[in-house]
Every structure is written in C-alpha cells, then in structure tokens.
Short mmCIF file of C-alpha atoms in Angstrom, two decimals:
data_model
loop_
_atom_site.label_atom_id
_atom_site.label_comp_id
_atom_site.label_asym_id
_atom_site.label_seq_id
_atom_site.Cartn_x
_atom_site.Cartn_y
_atom_site.Cartn_z
CA MET A 1 100.81 36.39 65.32
CA GLN A 2 99.21 39.39 63.55
CA ASN A 3 96.47 37.15 62.12
CA LYS A 4 95.70 35.54 65.50
CA THR A 5 92.64 36.62 67.40
CA LEU A 6 92.85 37.60 71.09
CA TRP A 7 89.80 37.72 73.43
CA LEU A 8 90.19 40.00 76.39
CA LYS A 9 87.73 38.02 78.39
CA SER A 10 85.35 38.86 81.23
CA PRO A 11 86.78 42.16 82.56
CA ALA A 12 85.73 43.42 86.01
CA ALA A 13 84.73 46.54 84.11
CA ILE A 14 85.29 48.07 80.65
CA PHE A 15 84.98 51.68 79.53
CA THR A 16 84.25 51.82 75.81
CA GLY A 17 84.22 55.60 75.37
CA ASN A 18 80.78 55.32 73.82
CA SER A 19 77.45 53.60 74.61
CA LEU A 20 78.39 50.22 73.13
CA ASN A 21 78.15 47.13 75.36
CA ALA A 22 81.35 45.16 75.79
CA GLY A 23 80.70 43.74 79.15
CA ASN A 24 82.29 40.43 78.28
CA GLY A 25 85.39 41.99 76.66
CA LEU A 26 86.93 42.66 73.30
CA VAL A 27 88.28 40.62 70.43
CA ILE A 28 91.56 41.90 68.86
CA LYS A 29 92.94 40.86 65.51
CA GLY A 30 96.12 42.35 64.17
CA ASN A 31 96.07 46.07 65.04
CA LYS A 32 92.29 46.41 65.23
CA VAL A 33 89.29 45.72 67.43
CA VAL A 34 87.13 43.20 65.51
CA GLU A 35 84.35 42.47 68.02
CA LEU A 36 82.82 43.84 71.20
CA VAL A 37 81.33 41.00 73.31
CA PRO A 38 78.22 42.02 75.23
CA SER A 39 77.62 41.02 78.81
CA GLY A 40 76.57 37.35 79.05
CA MET A 41 77.55 36.65 75.46
CA GLN A 42 80.36 34.68 73.80
CA PRO A 43 82.48 35.94 70.81
CA LYS A 44 81.09 35.25 67.37
CA THR A 45 84.68 35.42 66.04
CA SER A 46 86.83 32.30 66.09
CA ILE A 47 89.23 32.77 69.03
CA ASP A 48 92.89 31.64 69.03
CA ARG A 49 93.84 32.93 72.44
CA TYR A 50 92.19 34.61 75.38
CA LEU A 51 93.33 36.60 78.40
CA ASP A 52 91.40 36.35 81.64
CA CYS A 53 90.61 39.96 82.66
CA SER A 54 88.29 39.12 85.55
CA ASN A 55 90.29 41.23 88.02
CA LYS A 56 91.09 44.02 85.52
CA VAL A 57 89.50 47.21 84.15
CA ILE A 58 89.95 47.81 80.48
CA THR A 59 89.93 51.34 78.97
CA PRO A 60 90.94 52.69 75.57
CA GLY A 61 94.53 53.86 75.67
CA LEU A 62 94.58 57.25 77.44
CA ILE A 63 95.57 60.23 75.27
CA ASN A 64 97.61 63.13 76.66
CA THR A 65 96.90 66.40 74.80
CA HIS A 66 99.56 68.78 76.21
CA HIS A 67 102.98 68.38 77.79
CA HIS A 68 106.54 69.76 77.82
CA PHE A 69 108.72 66.68 77.99
CA TYR A 70 111.92 68.57 78.66
CA GLN A 71 110.52 69.82 81.94
CA THR A 72 110.97 66.40 83.53
CA LEU A 73 114.54 67.58 84.09
CA THR A 74 113.29 70.43 86.36
CA ARG A 75 110.71 69.03 88.75
CA ALA A 76 110.32 70.77 92.13
CA VAL A 77 113.28 73.13 91.51
CA PRO A 78 113.61 75.25 94.68
CA GLY A 79 113.87 78.65 92.99
CA ALA A 80 110.61 78.02 91.06
CA LEU A 81 108.47 76.76 93.94
CA ASN A 82 105.47 78.69 95.26
CA LYS A 83 105.36 81.10 92.34
CA PRO A 84 102.57 82.04 89.87
CA LEU A 85 103.06 81.49 86.20
CA PHE A 86 105.06 84.52 85.00
CA PRO A 87 107.70 84.56 87.77
CA TRP A 88 107.87 80.76 87.63
CA LEU A 89 108.53 80.93 83.80
CA LYS A 90 111.17 83.69 84.13
CA TYR A 91 113.11 81.69 86.72
CA LEU A 92 113.07 78.39 84.84
CA TYR A 93 113.89 79.90 81.40
CA GLN A 94 117.35 80.61 82.89
CA ILE A 95 117.76 76.85 83.44
CA TRP A 96 116.03 75.66 80.28
CA LYS A 97 118.35 77.72 78.05
CA ASN A 98 120.99 75.15 78.88
CA LEU A 99 119.16 72.22 77.23
CA ASP A 100 121.16 70.00 74.93
CA GLU A 101 120.51 67.11 72.56
CA ASP A 102 121.16 64.33 75.15
CA MET A 103 118.82 66.04 77.59
CA ILE A 104 115.95 66.37 75.11
CA TYR A 105 116.21 62.69 73.98
CA THR A 106 116.34 61.35 77.55
CA ALA A 107 113.66 63.70 78.87
CA THR A 108 111.38 62.75 75.98
CA GLN A 109 111.98 59.08 76.52
CA LEU A 110 111.36 59.32 80.26
CA ALA A 111 108.23 61.45 80.00
CA GLY A 112 106.89 59.13 77.29
CA LEU A 113 107.54 56.06 79.41
CA GLU A 114 106.03 57.68 82.47
CA LEU A 115 102.83 58.44 80.49
CA MET A 116 102.70 54.94 79.02
CA MET A 117 103.16 53.37 82.46
CA SER A 118 100.09 55.30 83.54
CA GLY A 119 97.91 54.05 80.64
CA ALA A 120 98.68 56.42 77.74
CA SER A 121 99.00 55.00 74.27
CA CYS A 122 99.14 58.37 72.46
CA ILE A 123 100.95 61.43 73.81
CA ALA A 124 101.37 65.03 72.70
CA ASP A 125 104.28 67.39 73.37
CA HIS A 126 104.82 71.10 73.00
CA HIS A 127 108.48 71.82 72.59
CA TYR A 128 109.39 75.46 72.04
CA VAL A 129 112.87 75.99 73.60
CA PHE A 130 115.58 75.89 70.89
CA PRO A 131 118.95 77.12 72.30
CA LYS A 132 121.95 76.96 70.05
CA GLY A 133 122.81 73.28 69.31
CA LEU A 134 119.27 72.07 69.69
CA GLU A 135 118.02 73.06 66.23
CA GLN A 136 117.12 69.43 65.55
CA GLY A 137 115.15 69.03 68.74
CA ILE A 138 111.99 67.66 67.17
CA ASP A 139 113.91 65.14 65.13
CA ILE A 140 115.47 63.91 68.38
CA GLN A 141 112.05 63.65 69.97
CA VAL A 142 110.77 61.53 67.01
CA GLU A 143 113.69 59.16 67.52
CA ALA A 144 112.96 58.94 71.31
CA ILE A 145 109.25 58.32 70.73
CA ASN A 146 109.94 55.63 68.13
CA SER A 147 112.08 53.76 70.71
CA LEU A 148 108.97 53.55 72.94
CA GLY A 149 106.47 52.46 70.27
CA CYS A 150 103.60 54.69 71.27
CA ARG A 151 101.74 57.25 69.10
CA ALA A 152 102.60 60.94 69.40
CA THR A 153 101.52 64.37 68.21
CA LEU A 154 104.73 66.40 68.38
CA THR A 155 104.34 70.15 68.00
CA ARG A 156 107.00 72.37 66.50
CA GLY A 157 106.83 75.10 69.03
CA SER A 158 108.44 78.50 68.68
CA MET A 159 109.47 81.69 70.42
CA SER A 160 110.56 84.78 68.50
CA LEU A 161 110.22 87.53 71.10
CA GLY A 162 113.07 87.52 73.67
CA GLU A 163 113.61 89.76 76.69
CA SER A 164 115.25 92.49 74.59
CA ASP A 165 111.91 92.85 72.64
CA GLY A 166 109.67 92.72 75.69
CA GLY A 167 109.11 88.94 75.84
CA LEU A 168 109.58 86.57 78.80
CA PRO A 169 112.30 84.14 77.45
CA PRO A 170 115.99 84.92 77.25
CA ASP A 171 117.20 85.87 73.77
CA SER A 172 119.39 82.77 73.69
CA VAL A 173 116.33 80.42 73.25
CA ILE A 174 114.44 82.31 70.53
CA GLN A 175 114.74 81.89 66.81
CA SER A 176 114.18 84.02 63.76
CA GLU A 177 110.77 83.72 62.08
CA ASP A 178 112.26 82.55 58.81
CA ILE A 179 114.09 79.66 60.53
CA ILE A 180 110.97 78.71 62.51
CA LEU A 181 108.75 78.59 59.42
CA GLN A 182 111.33 76.73 57.29
CA ASP A 183 111.88 74.14 59.98
CA SER A 184 108.18 73.71 60.45
CA GLN A 185 107.66 72.88 56.84
CA ARG A 186 110.69 70.51 56.90
CA LEU A 187 109.32 68.59 59.87
CA ILE A 188 105.79 68.26 58.37
CA SER A 189 107.22 66.97 55.08
CA LYS A 190 109.56 64.52 56.86
CA TYR A 191 107.46 63.12 59.68
CA HIS A 192 103.71 63.89 59.53
CA ASP A 193 101.71 60.72 59.06
CA ASN A 194 97.94 61.43 58.75
CA SER A 195 96.96 57.86 57.90
CA GLU A 196 94.36 56.02 59.92
CA ASP A 197 96.95 54.11 61.93
CA GLY A 198 99.55 56.95 61.93
CA PHE A 199 102.04 57.00 64.75
CA ILE A 200 103.85 60.38 64.42
CA GLN A 201 101.95 63.49 63.61
CA ILE A 202 103.29 67.05 63.51
CA ALA A 203 101.39 70.23 64.57
CA LEU A 204 102.60 73.86 64.68
CA ALA A 205 102.60 75.60 68.11
CA PRO A 206 103.88 79.09 68.84
CA CYS A 207 104.45 79.05 72.59
CA SER A 208 102.04 81.85 73.52
CA PRO A 209 100.79 85.28 72.54
CA PHE A 210 103.53 86.87 74.70
CA SER A 211 106.49 84.97 73.16
CA VAL A 212 105.98 85.35 69.41
CA SER A 213 105.08 88.21 67.06
CA THR A 214 101.70 88.74 65.41
CA SER A 215 103.26 88.10 61.99
CA LEU A 216 104.56 84.71 63.20
CA MET A 217 101.15 83.77 64.56
CA GLN A 218 99.50 84.59 61.19
CA ASP A 219 102.23 82.99 59.04
CA THR A 220 102.07 79.81 61.15
CA ALA A 221 98.29 79.67 60.72
CA GLN A 222 98.76 79.97 56.92
CA LEU A 223 101.47 77.26 56.89
CA ALA A 224 99.32 74.86 58.87
CA LYS A 225 96.41 75.47 56.50
CA GLN A 226 98.58 74.77 53.45
CA ASN A 227 99.73 71.51 55.00
CA ASN A 228 96.43 70.52 56.65
CA VAL A 229 98.04 70.18 60.07
CA MET A 230 96.82 71.36 63.47
CA LEU A 231 97.62 74.51 65.45
CA HIS A 232 98.33 74.60 69.16
CA THR A 233 99.25 77.29 71.73
CA HIS A 234 98.69 78.27 75.39
CA LEU A 235 95.74 80.65 75.94
CA ALA A 236 93.77 82.17 78.77
CA GLU A 237 95.78 80.25 81.41
CA THR A 238 95.94 83.19 83.82
CA GLU A 239 94.43 86.62 84.39
CA ASP A 240 97.98 88.01 84.02
CA GLU A 241 98.01 86.67 80.50
CA ASN A 242 94.65 88.35 79.69
CA ASN A 243 95.99 91.62 81.02
CA PHE A 244 99.21 91.27 79.09
CA CYS A 245 97.25 90.84 75.80
CA ILE A 246 95.11 93.87 76.56
CA ARG A 247 98.22 96.04 77.27
CA GLN A 248 100.21 94.66 74.33
CA TYR A 249 97.57 94.19 71.65
CA LYS A 250 94.61 96.22 72.93
CA MET A 251 92.43 93.15 72.85
CA ARG A 252 91.66 90.02 74.86
CA PRO A 253 93.47 86.71 74.07
CA LEU A 254 90.59 85.18 72.08
CA ASP A 255 90.11 88.30 70.01
CA TYR A 256 93.84 88.33 69.35
CA LEU A 257 93.65 84.64 68.37
CA GLU A 258 90.89 85.47 65.85
CA HIS A 259 92.89 88.45 64.60
CA CYS A 260 95.65 85.97 63.79
CA ASN A 261 93.33 83.65 61.90
CA TRP A 262 93.50 80.90 64.47
CA LEU A 263 89.86 80.50 65.38
CA GLY A 264 88.92 77.19 63.71
CA ASP A 265 88.50 73.41 64.22
CA LYS A 266 92.17 72.67 63.47
CA THR A 267 93.22 74.59 66.62
CA TRP A 268 93.46 73.25 70.14
CA LEU A 269 94.45 75.39 73.18
CA ALA A 270 96.22 74.49 76.39
CA HIS A 271 94.35 75.46 79.63
CA GLY A 272 91.52 77.66 78.38
CA ILE A 273 90.48 78.92 81.81
CA HIS A 274 89.75 82.60 81.71
CA PHE A 275 87.08 83.04 79.08
CA ASN A 276 83.90 84.94 79.46
CA GLN A 277 80.52 83.59 78.29
CA ASP A 278 80.63 85.25 74.84
CA GLU A 279 84.13 83.86 74.24
CA ILE A 280 83.02 80.40 75.28
CA LYS A 281 80.22 80.62 72.74
CA ARG A 282 82.60 81.67 69.97
CA LEU A 283 85.11 78.87 70.81
CA GLY A 284 82.34 76.33 70.60
CA GLN A 285 80.97 77.67 67.29
CA ALA A 286 84.52 77.37 65.89
CA LYS A 287 84.94 73.85 67.28
CA VAL A 288 88.23 74.77 68.94
CA GLY A 289 89.65 71.97 71.16
CA ILE A 290 90.74 72.48 74.78
CA ALA A 291 93.50 70.64 76.62
CA HIS A 292 92.29 70.57 80.25
CA CYS A 293 95.21 70.55 82.68
CA PRO A 294 93.84 70.29 86.23
CA SER A 295 96.97 69.48 88.22
CA SER A 296 99.06 72.22 86.63
CA ASN A 297 96.23 74.72 87.05
CA MET A 298 96.01 73.87 90.73
CA LEU A 299 99.74 73.81 91.38
CA LEU A 300 100.24 77.27 89.80
CA ALA A 301 96.90 78.52 91.21
CA SER A 302 95.80 79.54 87.71
CA GLY A 303 92.15 78.72 87.99
CA ILE A 304 89.61 76.04 86.95
CA CYS A 305 88.81 75.29 83.35
CA PRO A 306 85.08 75.72 82.57
CA THR A 307 84.84 72.35 80.93
CA VAL A 308 81.13 71.82 80.99
CA GLU A 309 80.32 75.26 79.50
CA LEU A 310 83.02 74.71 76.82
CA GLU A 311 81.71 71.24 76.03
CA THR A 312 78.10 72.47 75.92
CA ALA A 313 79.09 75.23 73.55
CA GLY A 314 80.62 72.76 71.14
CA CYS A 315 84.28 72.40 72.11
CA ASN A 316 86.05 69.05 72.42
CA ILE A 317 87.62 68.63 75.80
CA GLY A 318 90.81 66.54 76.21
CA LEU A 319 92.86 65.86 79.27
CA ALA A 320 96.59 66.73 79.77
CA VAL A 321 99.15 66.52 82.49
CA ASP A 322 100.98 69.63 81.20
CA GLY A 323 104.67 69.98 81.74
CA SER A 324 106.39 68.15 84.64
CA ALA A 325 107.73 71.41 86.07
CA SER A 326 104.14 72.72 86.49
CA ASN A 327 102.68 69.36 87.68
CA ASP A 328 105.73 67.38 88.82
CA SER A 329 104.00 64.26 87.48
CA SER A 330 103.31 62.81 84.07
CA ASN A 331 100.64 60.33 85.22
CA MET A 332 97.55 60.25 83.05
CA ILE A 333 95.34 57.98 85.14
CA GLN A 334 96.00 60.13 88.20
CA GLU A 335 95.23 63.19 86.07
CA VAL A 336 91.78 61.70 85.48
CA ARG A 337 91.24 61.60 89.23
CA GLN A 338 92.51 65.18 89.60
CA SER A 339 89.95 66.29 86.97
CA LEU A 340 87.19 64.53 88.77
CA LEU A 341 88.02 66.23 92.07
CA GLN A 342 88.70 69.68 90.68
CA GLN A 343 85.75 69.84 88.36
CA ARG A 344 83.35 68.65 91.13
CA LEU A 345 84.25 71.83 93.08
CA ARG A 346 82.73 73.78 90.16
CA TYR A 347 79.93 71.54 88.90
CA GLY A 348 79.13 69.01 91.55
CA ALA A 349 79.20 65.25 91.94
CA GLU A 350 76.15 64.51 89.78
CA VAL A 351 77.62 66.29 86.76
CA ILE A 352 81.25 65.20 86.98
CA THR A 353 81.31 61.41 86.94
CA ALA A 354 84.14 58.91 86.49
CA GLU A 355 82.77 58.18 82.97
CA ARG A 356 82.83 61.90 82.04
CA VAL A 357 86.51 62.42 83.02
CA LEU A 358 87.57 59.12 81.48
CA GLY A 359 85.85 60.40 78.37
CA TYR A 360 88.01 63.49 78.47
CA ALA A 361 91.10 61.32 78.65
CA THR A 362 90.08 59.06 75.77
CA SER A 363 87.40 59.93 73.19
CA GLY A 364 87.64 63.64 74.08
CA SER A 365 91.40 63.75 73.66
CA ALA A 366 91.15 61.83 70.45
CA ALA A 367 88.72 64.39 69.08
CA VAL A 368 90.99 67.26 70.20
CA LEU A 369 93.96 65.78 68.41
CA GLN A 370 91.72 64.75 65.44
CA ARG A 371 92.67 61.10 65.61
CA PRO A 372 89.37 59.35 64.81
CA SER A 373 90.70 55.76 64.93
CA ILE A 374 91.62 55.79 68.63
CA GLY A 375 90.05 56.85 71.94
CA LYS A 376 87.11 54.43 72.03
CA PHE A 377 86.16 50.80 71.39
CA ALA A 378 84.24 50.00 68.21
CA ILE A 379 84.75 47.58 65.39
CA GLY A 380 87.50 48.72 63.12
CA MET A 381 89.14 50.99 65.70
CA GLN A 382 92.84 50.71 66.43
CA ALA A 383 93.69 48.23 69.20
CA ASP A 384 95.07 50.75 71.66
CA LEU A 385 94.05 49.88 75.20
CA ALA A 386 95.10 49.88 78.82
CA LEU A 387 94.46 47.09 81.40
CA PHE A 388 94.49 48.17 85.04
CA SER A 389 94.77 45.41 87.71
CA LEU A 390 92.55 45.68 90.81
CA ASP A 391 94.93 43.47 92.75
CA GLU A 392 96.13 46.19 95.05
CA LEU A 393 95.32 47.25 98.59
CA ARG A 394 93.81 50.52 97.31
CA PHE A 395 91.05 48.63 95.47
CA SER A 396 90.11 46.15 98.18
CA GLY A 397 86.34 46.53 98.93
CA VAL A 398 85.48 48.28 95.68
CA GLY A 399 81.87 47.75 94.62
CA SER A 400 82.03 49.57 91.24
CA PRO A 401 85.40 48.76 89.65
CA LEU A 402 85.17 51.52 87.00
CA ASP A 403 84.43 54.24 89.55
CA GLY A 404 87.00 52.70 91.94
CA LEU A 405 89.66 52.86 89.27
CA ILE A 406 89.40 56.72 89.50
CA THR A 407 88.29 57.43 93.06
CA CYS A 408 90.67 54.86 94.68
CA GLY A 409 93.60 56.36 92.82
CA ALA A 410 95.01 54.01 90.22
CA TYR A 411 98.51 55.07 89.27
CA GLN A 412 100.04 52.33 87.12
CA VAL A 413 98.90 50.22 84.17
CA ASP A 414 99.26 46.41 84.25
CA LYS A 415 99.36 46.06 80.43
CA LEU A 416 99.35 48.60 77.59
CA MET A 417 98.57 47.65 74.00
CA VAL A 418 99.30 49.95 71.03
CA ALA A 419 98.23 48.86 67.56
CA GLY A 420 97.68 45.33 68.78
CA LYS A 421 101.11 44.95 70.41
CA TRP A 422 101.71 44.68 74.09
CA LEU A 423 104.32 47.38 74.96
CA ILE A 424 103.83 47.27 78.74
CA GLU A 425 103.41 43.98 80.56
CA ASN A 426 103.66 43.38 84.25
CA ALA A 427 104.32 47.14 84.61
CA GLU A 428 107.50 46.93 82.55
CA HIS A 429 108.19 48.14 78.99
CA SER A 430 109.04 45.54 76.47
CA THR A 431 112.38 47.09 75.43
CA VAL A 432 113.19 50.20 77.51
CA LEU A 433 114.67 49.55 80.92
CA SER A 434 113.17 52.13 83.26
CA ARG A 435 115.91 51.84 85.90
CA GLN A 436 118.70 52.61 83.46
CA LEU A 437 116.76 55.40 81.85
CA MET A 438 116.07 56.95 85.19
CA GLU A 439 119.68 56.84 86.27
CA LYS A 440 120.75 58.68 83.12
CA HIS A 441 117.94 61.19 83.42
CA GLN A 442 118.89 61.90 87.07
CA LEU A 443 122.44 62.76 86.05
CA LEU A 444 121.24 65.06 83.28
CA ALA A 445 118.73 66.71 85.60
CA LYS A 446 121.50 67.52 88.11
CA LYS A 447 123.69 68.82 85.28
CA ILE A 448 121.13 71.32 83.96
CA GLN A 449 119.97 72.41 87.42
CA ASN A 450 123.51 72.96 88.60
CA LYS A 451 124.50 75.24 85.75
CA SER A 452 124.87 78.81 86.96
CA ILE A 453 121.79 80.98 86.64
CA VAL A 454 122.77 84.35 85.04
#
C-alpha cells in the first residue's frame, strides 16, 4: 500500500499553508505529498485510488506548540475557578503533587487523542511536575504517544525552587539540578529523532523564571546547545510575572532570559503577552518563537498576545491550547477560532483572517518547533493532513468553506493522516477506543482530585 498513490480529489476548499494552488486536491504516495493539483486540472501522476473530498476542507495537520497533558485530570476544579495565574497555580500544585505513572500515561493518551480528533497531527507537551515515583514521566509519555501514532515534541520540564526557597510549587514536586540535567541528557540520547520524518523530539523546558534557579536556566541552555535541541519556557504571561522578575532578579523577564543565554532561534516561549516595543524588536531579531495561547489567556484574564507586532519583528508565531486546566479544552481547530476572535479585538477584521490564524496553527507552528517537513503542502513534504467534513448543521449555508470552517466553529476532524496513514477515520481512532480511555481517565481524575489538599 505504501507505493500506491492516493488522490484527495476536488475538495470544497484546501488550505496549503503557502501560496501554491491545490484547488483540485493533493496526490499522496507513501508518507509524502507528491503532487498538488491546481484548480481545473487533473493529476499528472498515475493514480491508484482517489477519495472524493467535494464536501470536505483539507488542511495540513494542525500543530499544537504548548500543552500540559497531565492537566486533563484537573479541568474545572472548583477550588481553582475564577482565579488569576499565581493563586490558580498554588491551589492546583497541591493536587498535582499526587500524580502517578498511571495518571501521566492516561492523561497523555487522552490529551493526545483529543488533539488528534480536532485535527492535530503533531503535538507538544511541557511536563515539569515530577513527584516521587514519577521520575520516568517522559518515558511514560513517549510510550503513550507511540500508541496514538502522531508526532510529538516532548519537553523535559523542570522545577528546582520549591516553597521553602521562595518558589510557587510544593517541595515534593521539585528535583535537584544534577538529577534534572542528567535526566535531560538521558532523554535526548534515548528518544530525540531529528530526521526529516521524525516522530518524537525532545526539548528542554524549565517551567518558568520563578520555579528554577539562574544556574539551572544557564546550564539547561548549555546542554541544549551541546545537543542541538530546542529550549522552551513560560514567559511574560502576566504582569505579576514581570513584577516577580523585577523583585527577584532586578530585571524584566526578557532581560533575565538574555542573562541566562536563552535569547536565540532555538528558543520558543509560551504566551509572550507582556512585552514592550523594544523587547518585541529584540525577540524578532533573535528569531525567538512564540506559542500563542488565546483561550488560556482569556480564561485566566492574562492579556492578549501581540502576535502581529511579534510576527512583523521576525518571530514565528505558533498556536497552542495550553494546559487543560487553564483552557478546559484541548481542541486545536476551536483554538484557531478563538485566535481569530481574540486577535480581531486588537487588530481588526481586515488584518486577522481565517488564513492568518490557520497559518499560525500549521506553518507557523511548524516553524516554531523547527519541523520543516510538516505544516504546509508542497511536493516532498510529509503527508500529514486533516479532512473536515462540512456535512453538519453548523455549516449549512456557507459560501466560503475555508472561512466557514473557522467562523462556523468546526470542532472535530473527519479524517486525520500522519505520514501517509489514516489514524482517524469517521471520527474514530484506528486503534485507541475513546470510550474505554475516557472511562479510565475519569476514574483517575476523581482519584487525584479527591486526595486531601494539605
């Protein structure tokens, strides 16, 4: 079957992620795109099979650039509702400190499946909570992701400053710097695949400037450079964070980042809201990537990411759902709509179009994660793609199928292909049973939420 050619024929609309014309669909062979068929044309390639896409919209597989999979276990927890970031974190840390291996596997699997069901073919996670017994947490995540078949950039997160040292997290979830660095190297050596069609990639990701020491930030940057892997952290999410950095380090977050040797094109930042104009210019000059998280930023009332200024300055902008405790959803195609609506409040309807925000979720995200073989359609690119059916009440009456996909609120993919293989068909995964997974996840969520909060 891998040598057979498949024509995705006559889509209602197709978003290529670039300016190429593929109005009459794509031809797939093996794990790659081998032809884009312009409107009104027939394939030049010999076709073995075709799929009628006349009532479907085709996009590159969506790419999520920031998440915390374990947080699917703590959605809409009463004690954390209606709180800004710092109080929200302090409450939930007392629950998250009870994570175990079964929980991290199941939460990773469920979050991954939820993202895939919403059109994501490549997903990123930022896991930084390592209570006793969860030292192999990233290994467990790799196993869970492999069961789903999608691509993932898994970050080895870290926290080394607990409450006793002035940090936010309880001491029970932090680790020593030696252990963090040793495990980071182990994971890179064992799992990181930087090949063109690589599935699992590893990045290094101290949680935030207020949960690790300066020395760990600097040593992590050095380790990442030695291994040619990426760096990731939260930055400038709230004004409280900015004020914390000024009090703690006598400098603003971006100055602190530069002080720690992080300001470069192998770094991407979650949120990136509260930067001044000079900082935006410096970020662009350094080619730093930004994971734009509109739903989370609105739910926690953190602010609005200045995407257009950052992009104009030279930053790559990717899209992200963020953790499910600060979004309560892991739906990528809905996050595209959220970005459209939120960013129009800042920049207006003529600037923020469906094409622009779909670009954030595809080619932009691919650039942020430095995965050049995905995120758009061109000859030789990986065959990662999503098919969305327009056969729903919400789309009845649509004049522009591509715009309608976003404005009418698509929420579920009809088919999802990764590396030329259909993993989702008829809104069901090829091997993972969503009902059984959800039942197990629900039990584990109740277990962790019911543990006493000390």
